[in-house]
Short mmCIF file of C-alpha atoms and ligand atoms in Angstrom, two decimals:
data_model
loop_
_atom_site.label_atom_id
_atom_site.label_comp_id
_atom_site.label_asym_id
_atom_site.label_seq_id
_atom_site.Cartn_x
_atom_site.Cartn_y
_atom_site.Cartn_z
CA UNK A 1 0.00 0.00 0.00
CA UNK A 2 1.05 3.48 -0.77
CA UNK A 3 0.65 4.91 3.02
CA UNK A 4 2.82 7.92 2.24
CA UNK A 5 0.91 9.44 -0.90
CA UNK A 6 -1.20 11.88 -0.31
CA UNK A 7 -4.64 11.64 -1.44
CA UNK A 8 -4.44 13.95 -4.81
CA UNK A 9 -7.30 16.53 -4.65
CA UNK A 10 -7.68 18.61 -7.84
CA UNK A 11 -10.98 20.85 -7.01
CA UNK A 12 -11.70 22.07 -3.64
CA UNK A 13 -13.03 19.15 -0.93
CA UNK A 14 -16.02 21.70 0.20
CA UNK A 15 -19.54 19.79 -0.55
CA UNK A 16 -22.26 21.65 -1.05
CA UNK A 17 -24.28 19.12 -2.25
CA UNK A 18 -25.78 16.17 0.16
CA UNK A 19 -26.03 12.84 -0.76
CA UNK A 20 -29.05 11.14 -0.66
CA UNK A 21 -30.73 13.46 -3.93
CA UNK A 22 -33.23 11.99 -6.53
CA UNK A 23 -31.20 11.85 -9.72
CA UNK A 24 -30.64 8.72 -11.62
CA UNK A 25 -28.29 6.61 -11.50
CA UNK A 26 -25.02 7.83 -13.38
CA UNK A 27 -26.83 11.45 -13.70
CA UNK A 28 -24.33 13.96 -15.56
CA UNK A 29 -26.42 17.39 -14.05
CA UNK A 30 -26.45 16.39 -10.32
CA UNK A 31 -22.42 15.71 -10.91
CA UNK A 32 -22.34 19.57 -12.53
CA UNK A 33 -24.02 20.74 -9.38
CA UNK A 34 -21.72 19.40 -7.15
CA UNK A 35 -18.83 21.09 -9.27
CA UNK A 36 -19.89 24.04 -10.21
CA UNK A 37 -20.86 24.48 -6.13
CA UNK A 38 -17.55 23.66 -5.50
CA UNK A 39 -16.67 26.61 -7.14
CA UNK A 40 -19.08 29.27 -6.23
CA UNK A 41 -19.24 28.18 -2.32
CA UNK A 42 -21.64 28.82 0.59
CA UNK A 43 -22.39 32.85 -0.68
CA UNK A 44 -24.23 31.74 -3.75
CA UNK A 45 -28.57 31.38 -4.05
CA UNK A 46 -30.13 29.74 -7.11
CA UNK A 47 -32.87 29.64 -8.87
CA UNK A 48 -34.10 26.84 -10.80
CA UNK A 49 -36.75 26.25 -13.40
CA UNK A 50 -38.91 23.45 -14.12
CA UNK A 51 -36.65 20.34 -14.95
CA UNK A 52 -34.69 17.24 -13.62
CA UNK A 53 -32.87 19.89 -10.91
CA UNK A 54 -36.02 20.94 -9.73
CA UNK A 55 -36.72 17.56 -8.76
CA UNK A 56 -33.40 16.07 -7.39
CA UNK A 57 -32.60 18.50 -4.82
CA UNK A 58 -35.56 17.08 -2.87
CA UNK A 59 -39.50 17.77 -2.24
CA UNK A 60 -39.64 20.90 0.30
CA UNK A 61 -38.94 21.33 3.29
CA UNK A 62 -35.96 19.61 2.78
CA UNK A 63 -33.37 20.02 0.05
CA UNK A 64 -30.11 18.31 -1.38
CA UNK A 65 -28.14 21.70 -1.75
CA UNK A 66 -26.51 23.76 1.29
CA UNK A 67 -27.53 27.13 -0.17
CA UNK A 68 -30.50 28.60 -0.83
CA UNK A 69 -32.55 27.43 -3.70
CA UNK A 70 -35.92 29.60 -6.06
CA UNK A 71 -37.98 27.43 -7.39
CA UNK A 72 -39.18 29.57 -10.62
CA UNK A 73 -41.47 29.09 -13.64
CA UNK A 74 -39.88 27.00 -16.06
CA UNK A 75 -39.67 29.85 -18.82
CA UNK A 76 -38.05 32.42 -15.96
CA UNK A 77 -34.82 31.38 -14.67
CA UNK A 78 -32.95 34.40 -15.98
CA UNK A 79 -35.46 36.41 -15.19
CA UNK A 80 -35.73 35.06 -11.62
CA UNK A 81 -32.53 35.34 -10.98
CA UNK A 82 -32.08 39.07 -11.94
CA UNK A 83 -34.88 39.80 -9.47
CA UNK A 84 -32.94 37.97 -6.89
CA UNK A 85 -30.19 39.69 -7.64
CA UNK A 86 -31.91 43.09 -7.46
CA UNK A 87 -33.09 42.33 -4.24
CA UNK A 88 -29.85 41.25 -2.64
CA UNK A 89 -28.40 44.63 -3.65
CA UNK A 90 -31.70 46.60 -2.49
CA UNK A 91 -31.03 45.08 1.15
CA UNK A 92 -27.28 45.87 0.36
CA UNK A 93 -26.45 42.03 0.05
CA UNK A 94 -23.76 42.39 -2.17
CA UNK A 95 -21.09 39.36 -1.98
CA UNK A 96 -23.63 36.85 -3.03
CA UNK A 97 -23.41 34.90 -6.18
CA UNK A 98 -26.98 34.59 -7.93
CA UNK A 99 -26.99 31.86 -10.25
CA UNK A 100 -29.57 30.37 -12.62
CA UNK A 101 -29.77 26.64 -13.27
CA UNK A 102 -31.80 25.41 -16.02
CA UNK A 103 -32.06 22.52 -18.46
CA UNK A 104 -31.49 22.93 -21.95
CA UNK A 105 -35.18 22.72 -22.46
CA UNK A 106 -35.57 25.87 -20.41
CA UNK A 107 -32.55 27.43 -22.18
CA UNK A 108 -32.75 26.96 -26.06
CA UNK A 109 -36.52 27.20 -25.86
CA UNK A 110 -38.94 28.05 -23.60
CA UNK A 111 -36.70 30.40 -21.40
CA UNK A 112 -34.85 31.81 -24.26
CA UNK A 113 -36.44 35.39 -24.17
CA UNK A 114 -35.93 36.14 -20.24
CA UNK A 115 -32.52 34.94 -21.07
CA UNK A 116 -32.02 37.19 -23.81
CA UNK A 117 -33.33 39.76 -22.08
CA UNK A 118 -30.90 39.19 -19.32
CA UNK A 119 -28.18 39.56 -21.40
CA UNK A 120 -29.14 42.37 -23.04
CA UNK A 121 -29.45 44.25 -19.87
CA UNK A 122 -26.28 42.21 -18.55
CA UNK A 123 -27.53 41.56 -15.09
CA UNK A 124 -25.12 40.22 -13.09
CA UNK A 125 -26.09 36.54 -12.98
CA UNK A 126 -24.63 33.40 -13.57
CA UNK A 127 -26.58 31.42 -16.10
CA UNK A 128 -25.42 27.80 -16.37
CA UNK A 129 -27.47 25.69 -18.48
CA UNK A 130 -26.75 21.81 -17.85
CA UNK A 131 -27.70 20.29 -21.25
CA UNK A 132 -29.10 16.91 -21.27
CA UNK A 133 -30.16 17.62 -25.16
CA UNK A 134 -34.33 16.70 -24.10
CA UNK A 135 -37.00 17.45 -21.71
CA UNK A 136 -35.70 14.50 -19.86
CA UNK A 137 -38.03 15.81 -16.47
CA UNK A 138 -41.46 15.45 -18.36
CA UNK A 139 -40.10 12.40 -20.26
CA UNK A 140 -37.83 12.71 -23.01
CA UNK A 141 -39.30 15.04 -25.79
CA UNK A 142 -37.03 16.65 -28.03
CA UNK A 143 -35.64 20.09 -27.52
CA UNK A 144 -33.61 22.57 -30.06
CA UNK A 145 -30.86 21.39 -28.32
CA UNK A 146 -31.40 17.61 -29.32
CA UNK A 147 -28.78 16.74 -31.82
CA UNK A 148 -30.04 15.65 -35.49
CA UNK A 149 -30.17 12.08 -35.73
CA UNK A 150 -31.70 11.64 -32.02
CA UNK A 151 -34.15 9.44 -31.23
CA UNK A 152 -36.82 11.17 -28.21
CA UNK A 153 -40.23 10.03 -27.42
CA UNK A 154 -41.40 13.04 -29.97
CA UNK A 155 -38.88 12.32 -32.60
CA UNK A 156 -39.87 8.66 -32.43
CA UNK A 157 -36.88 5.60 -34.68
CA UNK A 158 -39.09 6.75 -38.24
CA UNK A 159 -38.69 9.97 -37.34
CA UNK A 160 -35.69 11.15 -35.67
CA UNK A 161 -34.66 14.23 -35.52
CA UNK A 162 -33.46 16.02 -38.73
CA UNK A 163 -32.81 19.29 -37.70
CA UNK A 164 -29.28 20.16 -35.90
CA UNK A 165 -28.84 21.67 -32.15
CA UNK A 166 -29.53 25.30 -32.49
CA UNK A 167 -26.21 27.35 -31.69
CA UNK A 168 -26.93 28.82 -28.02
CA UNK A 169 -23.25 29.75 -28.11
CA UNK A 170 -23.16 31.43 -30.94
CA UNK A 171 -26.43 33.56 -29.95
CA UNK A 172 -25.06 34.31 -27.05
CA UNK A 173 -21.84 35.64 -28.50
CA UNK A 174 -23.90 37.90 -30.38
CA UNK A 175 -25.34 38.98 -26.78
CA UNK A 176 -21.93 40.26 -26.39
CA UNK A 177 -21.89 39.88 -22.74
CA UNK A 178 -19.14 39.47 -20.39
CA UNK A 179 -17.92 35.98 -20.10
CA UNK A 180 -19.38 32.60 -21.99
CA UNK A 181 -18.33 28.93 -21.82
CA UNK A 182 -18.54 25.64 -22.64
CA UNK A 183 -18.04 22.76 -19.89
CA UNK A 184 -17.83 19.43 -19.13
CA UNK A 185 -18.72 16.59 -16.32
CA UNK A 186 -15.70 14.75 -17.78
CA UNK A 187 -13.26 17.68 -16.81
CA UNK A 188 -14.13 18.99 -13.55
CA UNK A 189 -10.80 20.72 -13.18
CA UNK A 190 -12.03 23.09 -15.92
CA UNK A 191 -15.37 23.25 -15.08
CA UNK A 192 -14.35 24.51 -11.33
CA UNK A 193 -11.94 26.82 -13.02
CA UNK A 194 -14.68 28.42 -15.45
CA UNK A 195 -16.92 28.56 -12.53
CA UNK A 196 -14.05 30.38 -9.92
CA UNK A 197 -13.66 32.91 -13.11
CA UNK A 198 -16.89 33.16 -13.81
CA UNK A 199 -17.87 33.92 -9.79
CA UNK A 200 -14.93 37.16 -10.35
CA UNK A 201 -16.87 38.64 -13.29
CA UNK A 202 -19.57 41.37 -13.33
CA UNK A 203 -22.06 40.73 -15.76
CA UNK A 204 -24.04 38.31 -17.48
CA UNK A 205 -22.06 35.17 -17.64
CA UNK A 206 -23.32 32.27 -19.68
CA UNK A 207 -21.75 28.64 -18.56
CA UNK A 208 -22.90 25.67 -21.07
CA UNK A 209 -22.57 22.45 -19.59
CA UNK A 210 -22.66 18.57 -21.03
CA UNK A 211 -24.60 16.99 -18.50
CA UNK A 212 -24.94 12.73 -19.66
CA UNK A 213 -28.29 11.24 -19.11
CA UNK A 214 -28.29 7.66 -18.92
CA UNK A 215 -32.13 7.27 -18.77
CA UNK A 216 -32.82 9.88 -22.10
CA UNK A 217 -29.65 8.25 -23.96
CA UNK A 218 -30.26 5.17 -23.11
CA UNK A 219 -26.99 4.77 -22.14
CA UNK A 220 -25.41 2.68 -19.80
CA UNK A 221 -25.04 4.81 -16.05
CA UNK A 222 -21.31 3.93 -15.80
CA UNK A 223 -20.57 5.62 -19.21
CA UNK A 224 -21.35 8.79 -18.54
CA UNK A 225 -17.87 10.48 -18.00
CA UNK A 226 -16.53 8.07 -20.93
CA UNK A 227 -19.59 10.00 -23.09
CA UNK A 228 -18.73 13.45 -22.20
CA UNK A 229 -15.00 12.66 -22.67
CA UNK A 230 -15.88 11.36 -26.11
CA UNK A 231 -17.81 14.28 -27.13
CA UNK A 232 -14.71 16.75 -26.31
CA UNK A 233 -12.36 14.00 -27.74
CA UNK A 234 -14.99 13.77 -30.95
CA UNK A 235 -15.39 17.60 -31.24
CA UNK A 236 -18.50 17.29 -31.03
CA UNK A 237 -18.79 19.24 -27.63
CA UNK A 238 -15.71 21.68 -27.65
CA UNK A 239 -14.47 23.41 -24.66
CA UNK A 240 -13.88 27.00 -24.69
CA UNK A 241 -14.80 30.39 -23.30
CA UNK A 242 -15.36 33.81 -24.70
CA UNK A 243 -14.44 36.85 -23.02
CA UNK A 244 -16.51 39.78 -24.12
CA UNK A 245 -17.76 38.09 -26.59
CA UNK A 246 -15.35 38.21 -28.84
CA UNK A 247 -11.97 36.99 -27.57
CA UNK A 248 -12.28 33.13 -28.19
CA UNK A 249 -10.16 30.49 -26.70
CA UNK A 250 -9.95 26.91 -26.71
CA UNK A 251 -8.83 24.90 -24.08
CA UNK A 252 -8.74 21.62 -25.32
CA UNK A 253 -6.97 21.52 -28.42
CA UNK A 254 -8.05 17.65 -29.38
CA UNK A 255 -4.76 16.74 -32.31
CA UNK A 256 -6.45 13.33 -33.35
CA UNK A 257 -10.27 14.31 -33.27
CA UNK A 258 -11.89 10.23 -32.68
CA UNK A 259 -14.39 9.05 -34.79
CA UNK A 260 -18.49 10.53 -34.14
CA UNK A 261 -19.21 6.88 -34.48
CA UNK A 262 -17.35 6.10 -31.35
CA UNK A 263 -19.70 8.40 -29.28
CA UNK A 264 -22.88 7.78 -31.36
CA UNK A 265 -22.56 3.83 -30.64
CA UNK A 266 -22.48 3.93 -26.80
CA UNK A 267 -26.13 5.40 -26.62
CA UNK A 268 -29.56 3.71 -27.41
CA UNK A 269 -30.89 6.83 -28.97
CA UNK A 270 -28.27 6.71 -31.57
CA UNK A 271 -28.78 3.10 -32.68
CA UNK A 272 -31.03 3.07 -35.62
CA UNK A 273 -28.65 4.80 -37.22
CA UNK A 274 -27.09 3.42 -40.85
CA UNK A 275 -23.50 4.32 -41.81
CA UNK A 276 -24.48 6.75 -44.18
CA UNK A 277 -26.52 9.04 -42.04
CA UNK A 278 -23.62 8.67 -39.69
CA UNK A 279 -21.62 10.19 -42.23
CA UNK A 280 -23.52 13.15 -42.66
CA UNK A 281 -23.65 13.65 -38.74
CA UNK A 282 -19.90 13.46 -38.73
CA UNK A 283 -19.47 15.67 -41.55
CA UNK A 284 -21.96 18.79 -39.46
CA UNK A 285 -19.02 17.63 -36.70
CA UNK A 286 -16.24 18.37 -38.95
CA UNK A 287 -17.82 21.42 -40.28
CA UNK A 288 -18.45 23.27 -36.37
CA UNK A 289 -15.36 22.14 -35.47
CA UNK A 290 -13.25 23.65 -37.90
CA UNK A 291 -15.42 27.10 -37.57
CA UNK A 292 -15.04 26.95 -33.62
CA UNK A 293 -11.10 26.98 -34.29
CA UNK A 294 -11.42 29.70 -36.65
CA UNK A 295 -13.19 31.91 -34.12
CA UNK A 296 -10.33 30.63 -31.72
CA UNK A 297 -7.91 31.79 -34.06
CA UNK A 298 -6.19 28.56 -34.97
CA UNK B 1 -18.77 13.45 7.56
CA UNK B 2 -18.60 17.17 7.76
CA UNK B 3 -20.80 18.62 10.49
CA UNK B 4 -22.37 21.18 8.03
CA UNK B 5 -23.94 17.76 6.87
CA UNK B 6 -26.23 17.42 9.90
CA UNK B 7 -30.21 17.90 9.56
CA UNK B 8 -30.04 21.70 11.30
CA UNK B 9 -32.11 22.84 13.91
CA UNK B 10 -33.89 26.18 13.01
CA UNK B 11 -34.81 28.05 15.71
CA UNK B 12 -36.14 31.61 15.43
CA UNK B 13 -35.68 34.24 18.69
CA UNK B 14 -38.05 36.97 16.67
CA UNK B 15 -40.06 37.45 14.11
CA UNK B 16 -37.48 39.31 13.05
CA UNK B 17 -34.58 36.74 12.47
CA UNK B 18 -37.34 34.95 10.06
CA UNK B 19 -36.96 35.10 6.69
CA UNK B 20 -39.22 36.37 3.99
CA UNK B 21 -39.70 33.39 2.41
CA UNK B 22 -40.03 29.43 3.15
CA UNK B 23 -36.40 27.57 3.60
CA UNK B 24 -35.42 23.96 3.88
CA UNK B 25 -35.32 22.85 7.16
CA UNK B 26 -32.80 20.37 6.12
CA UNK B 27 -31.06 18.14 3.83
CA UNK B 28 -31.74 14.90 2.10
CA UNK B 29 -29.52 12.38 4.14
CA UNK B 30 -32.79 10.94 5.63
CA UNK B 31 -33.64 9.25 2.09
CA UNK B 32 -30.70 6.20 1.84
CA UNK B 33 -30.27 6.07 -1.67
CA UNK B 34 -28.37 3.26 -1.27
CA UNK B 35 -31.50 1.06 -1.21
CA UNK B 36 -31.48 1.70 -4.73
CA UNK B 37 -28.51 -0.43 -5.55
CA UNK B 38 -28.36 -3.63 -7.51
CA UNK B 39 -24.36 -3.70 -7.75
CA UNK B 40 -21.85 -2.19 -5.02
CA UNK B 41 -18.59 -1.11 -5.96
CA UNK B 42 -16.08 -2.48 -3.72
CA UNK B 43 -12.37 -1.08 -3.56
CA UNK B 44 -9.25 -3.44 -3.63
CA UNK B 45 -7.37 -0.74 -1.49
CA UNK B 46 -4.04 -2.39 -1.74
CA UNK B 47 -4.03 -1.57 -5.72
CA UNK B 48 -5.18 2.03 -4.99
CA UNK B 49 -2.82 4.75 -6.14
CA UNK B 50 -5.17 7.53 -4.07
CA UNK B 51 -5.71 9.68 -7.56
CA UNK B 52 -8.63 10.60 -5.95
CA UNK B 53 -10.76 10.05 -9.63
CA UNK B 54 -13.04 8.15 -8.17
CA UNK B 55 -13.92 10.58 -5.38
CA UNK B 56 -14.04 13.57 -8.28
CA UNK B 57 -16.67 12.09 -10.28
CA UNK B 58 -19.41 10.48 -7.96
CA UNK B 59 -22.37 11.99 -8.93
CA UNK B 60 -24.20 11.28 -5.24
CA UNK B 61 -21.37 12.84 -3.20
CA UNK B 62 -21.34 9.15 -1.91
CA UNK B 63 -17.00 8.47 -2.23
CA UNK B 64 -15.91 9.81 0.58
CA UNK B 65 -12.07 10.73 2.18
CA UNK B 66 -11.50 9.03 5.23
CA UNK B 67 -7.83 9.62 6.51
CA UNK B 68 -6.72 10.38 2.81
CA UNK B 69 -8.54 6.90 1.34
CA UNK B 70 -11.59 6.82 -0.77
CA UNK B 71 -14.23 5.47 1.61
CA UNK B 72 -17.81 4.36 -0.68
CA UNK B 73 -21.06 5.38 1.34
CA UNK B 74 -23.10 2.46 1.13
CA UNK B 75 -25.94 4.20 2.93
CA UNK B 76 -26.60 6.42 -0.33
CA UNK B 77 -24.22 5.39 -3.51
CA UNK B 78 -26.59 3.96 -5.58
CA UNK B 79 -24.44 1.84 -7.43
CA UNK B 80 -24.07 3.80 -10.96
CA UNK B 81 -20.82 2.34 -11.03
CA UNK B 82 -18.65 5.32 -12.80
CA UNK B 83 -16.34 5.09 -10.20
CA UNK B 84 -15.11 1.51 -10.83
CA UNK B 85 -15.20 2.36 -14.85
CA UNK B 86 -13.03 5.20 -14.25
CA UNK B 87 -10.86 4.33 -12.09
CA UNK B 88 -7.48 4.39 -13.86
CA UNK B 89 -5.84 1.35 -11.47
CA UNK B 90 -9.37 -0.68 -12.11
CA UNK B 91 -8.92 -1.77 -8.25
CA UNK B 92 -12.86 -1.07 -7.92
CA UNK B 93 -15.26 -3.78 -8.83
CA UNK B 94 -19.06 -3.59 -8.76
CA UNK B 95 -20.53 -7.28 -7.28
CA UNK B 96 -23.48 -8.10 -6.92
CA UNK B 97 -25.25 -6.82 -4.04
CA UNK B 98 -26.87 -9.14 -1.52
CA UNK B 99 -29.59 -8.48 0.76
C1 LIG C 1 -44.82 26.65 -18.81
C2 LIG C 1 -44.54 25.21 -18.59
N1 LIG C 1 -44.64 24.36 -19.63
C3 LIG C 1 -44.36 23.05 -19.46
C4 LIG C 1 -43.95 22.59 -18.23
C5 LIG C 1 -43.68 21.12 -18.06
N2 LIG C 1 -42.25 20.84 -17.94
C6 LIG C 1 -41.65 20.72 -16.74
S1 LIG C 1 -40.02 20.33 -16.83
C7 LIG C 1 -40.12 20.25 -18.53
C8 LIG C 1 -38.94 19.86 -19.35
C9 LIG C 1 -37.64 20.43 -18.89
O1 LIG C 1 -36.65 20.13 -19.81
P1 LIG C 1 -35.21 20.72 -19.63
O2 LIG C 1 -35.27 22.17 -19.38
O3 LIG C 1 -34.35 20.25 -20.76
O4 LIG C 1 -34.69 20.06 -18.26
P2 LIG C 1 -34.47 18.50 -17.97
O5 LIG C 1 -35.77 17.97 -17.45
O6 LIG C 1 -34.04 17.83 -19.22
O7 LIG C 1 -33.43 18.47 -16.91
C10 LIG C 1 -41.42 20.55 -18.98
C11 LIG C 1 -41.83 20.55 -20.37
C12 LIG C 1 -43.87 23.51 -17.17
N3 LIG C 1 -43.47 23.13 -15.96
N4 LIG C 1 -44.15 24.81 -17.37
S1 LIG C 2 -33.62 11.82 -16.25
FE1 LIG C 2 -31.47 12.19 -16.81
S2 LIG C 2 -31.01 14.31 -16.22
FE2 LIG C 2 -32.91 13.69 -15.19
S3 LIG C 2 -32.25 12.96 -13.16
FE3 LIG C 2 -32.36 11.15 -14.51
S4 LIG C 2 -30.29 10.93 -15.37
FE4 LIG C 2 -30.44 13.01 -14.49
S1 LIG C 3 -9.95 5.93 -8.69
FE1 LIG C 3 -9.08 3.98 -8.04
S2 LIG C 3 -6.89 4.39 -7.72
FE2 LIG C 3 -7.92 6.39 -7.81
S3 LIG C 3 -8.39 6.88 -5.66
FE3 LIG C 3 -10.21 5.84 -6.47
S4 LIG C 3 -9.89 3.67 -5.97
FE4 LIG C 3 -7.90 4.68 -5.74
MG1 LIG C 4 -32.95 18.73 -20.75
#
């Protein structure tokens, strides 16, 4: 036995978070919680729309998260949270950190124009938006942010889906607000970093997270970092920020990008799939990829 | 485990000290999640290099650090088993759990 050697702790110990919450087994947003609280600490308050998170922190009075939590209309977690925020600074609270948590469900649809609106007054809120790619609370119905080739309950085998995820990064580029990134359950050391930066900036700041979900995948619970690692190792999920929404930068420059058929294979919803429409989904892979390292400059 | 962990007593000297709205009057370590479980993940600590992977990825907040080892908490992991796939020494296997 190694006695001597230290345990080796990469994000901070602090867990905000309880054990004995209501997601699934192998559930990618309840892990992005516990990071991204990590990061922020005790001083933060969220609010959270109608989805999966509204659920697994636990039926009132009690609750799976150490901070205070909003329970908001699914279409208002921006919208929530700027009123929170006004509120804190109205009663001169002005340390605390006011994030909104919302699927991609209440993101990329239903939530999109308190969100916009957000931005475009850049309220100084956190928006992180854990994206499952469905409506995985209400049972699996497709979302904009369901890739093309998906099977949901509403984009039934026959039917998949045929249109691609809509571009929430690049419309909220255009936002120009303050700070913007993508993240990842697989790498938590760059998810708590994006988080501890975020936390310093004033301003809307818009945190996109890949949250695996074993149940809406149909994937297996125990693959769930190997997924989100594949779909930064694929391309098909890059990670990067944008400072003021221009100034791009990648942090995880991928030299061998691995196969789209390697990540498409380990999930259920993927599996009607024939080679050629594979083809075509790794071709709209190859094609955001290259433009995301334009805008990164490389 | 951490004190802050502990279902908290709220008591109120005014009306004052109350807040505006409703709060939780406590976490969820009453619901054993571990009940949940069809496979446990066991660890072979002899092969463990303490990377602390394991720990980092839990989903349920259910690995532990108990005098610098990774300690499962059988009363709420619920036996999603990403710990034993990612562990890089594969000293953690899932068995079958009996009851
Ligand atoms: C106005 C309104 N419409 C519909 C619903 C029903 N509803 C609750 S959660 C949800 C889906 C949430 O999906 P998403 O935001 O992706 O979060 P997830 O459940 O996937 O975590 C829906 C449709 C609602 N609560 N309010
Ligand atoms: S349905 Fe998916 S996102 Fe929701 S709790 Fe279960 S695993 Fe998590
Ligand atoms: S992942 Fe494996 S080697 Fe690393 S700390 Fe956990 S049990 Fe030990
Ligand atoms: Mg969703």
């Amino acid at each position: 036995m190694t006695k001597e050697k230290k345990m080796v702790i990469t994000i901070p110990r602090e867990e905000l978070m309880s054990p004995g919450h209501l997601a699934c087994q192998g559930c990618g947003a309840s892990l992005a919680m516990r990071l991204a609280l990590k990061a922020l600490g005790q001083k933060t308050a969220v609010c959270i729309p109608a989805c999966c998170w509204a659920v697994i922190d636990g039926p009132f009075p009690y609750s799976s998260l150490d901070i205070p939590i909003y329970h908001c209309a699914f279409e208002t977690a921006a919208s929530s949270a700027s009123g929170v925020k006004a509120g804190l600074e109205m009663v001169g609270e002005t340390e605390t950190t006011v994030l909104a948590w919302a699927g991609d469900g209440g993101t990329f649809d239903i939530g999109i124009q308190a969100l916009s609106a957000a931005a475009e007054r850049n309220e100084d809120i956190i928006y992180a938006c854990y994206d499952n790619e469905a409506y995985m609370n209400t049972g699996i119905q497709r979302s904009s942010a369901t890739p093309l080739g998906a099977w949901t309950t509403t984009t039934p085998v026959k039917h998949y889906k045929k249109e691609r995820k809509k571009d929430i990064i690049g419309i909220m580029a255009a936002h120009e607000i303050p700070y913007i990134a993508t993240a990842s359950v697989a790498y938590p050391e760059d998810l708590v970093r994006k988080f501890k930066k975020a936390r310093e900036i004033k301003g809307t700041r818009f945190i996109h997270i890949y949250a695996p979900c074993p149940v809406g995948w149909k994937s297996q619970p125990e693959d769930s970092i190997k997924l989100a690692k594949l779909a930064v190792q694929t391309g098909y999920f890059p990670l990067f920020e944008i400072e003021d929404g221009e100034n791009w930068t990648l942090n995880f420059k991928v030299k061998e990008r691995k196969p789209i058929s390697e990540y498409l294979k380990l999930q259920g919803r993927f599996r009607h799939l024939k080679e050629e429409e594979i083809a075509i989904i790794q071709k709209e892979v190859d094609t955001k990829w290259e433009k995301t390292l334009k805008k990164c400059g490389l | 485990m951490p004190k802050n962990k502990e279902v908290k007593k709220v008591i109120f000297n005014s009306e004052k000290e109350m807040p505006l709205a409703p709060m939780s009057i406590g976490n969820m370590l009453h619901n054993k999640t571990g009940a949940w479980r069809n496979i446990k993940p066991v660890i072979e600590l002899s092969k463990c290099i303490k990377c602390g992977i394991c720990w980092k990825f839990c989903p349920d907040a259910s690995i532990d650090i108990i005098d610098d080892w990774p300690a499962i908490n059988y009363d709420y992991c619920k036996g999603c088993g990403i710990c034993a796939e990612e562990c890089p020494e594969k000293c953690i296997e899932m068995v079958e759990e009996e009851r």
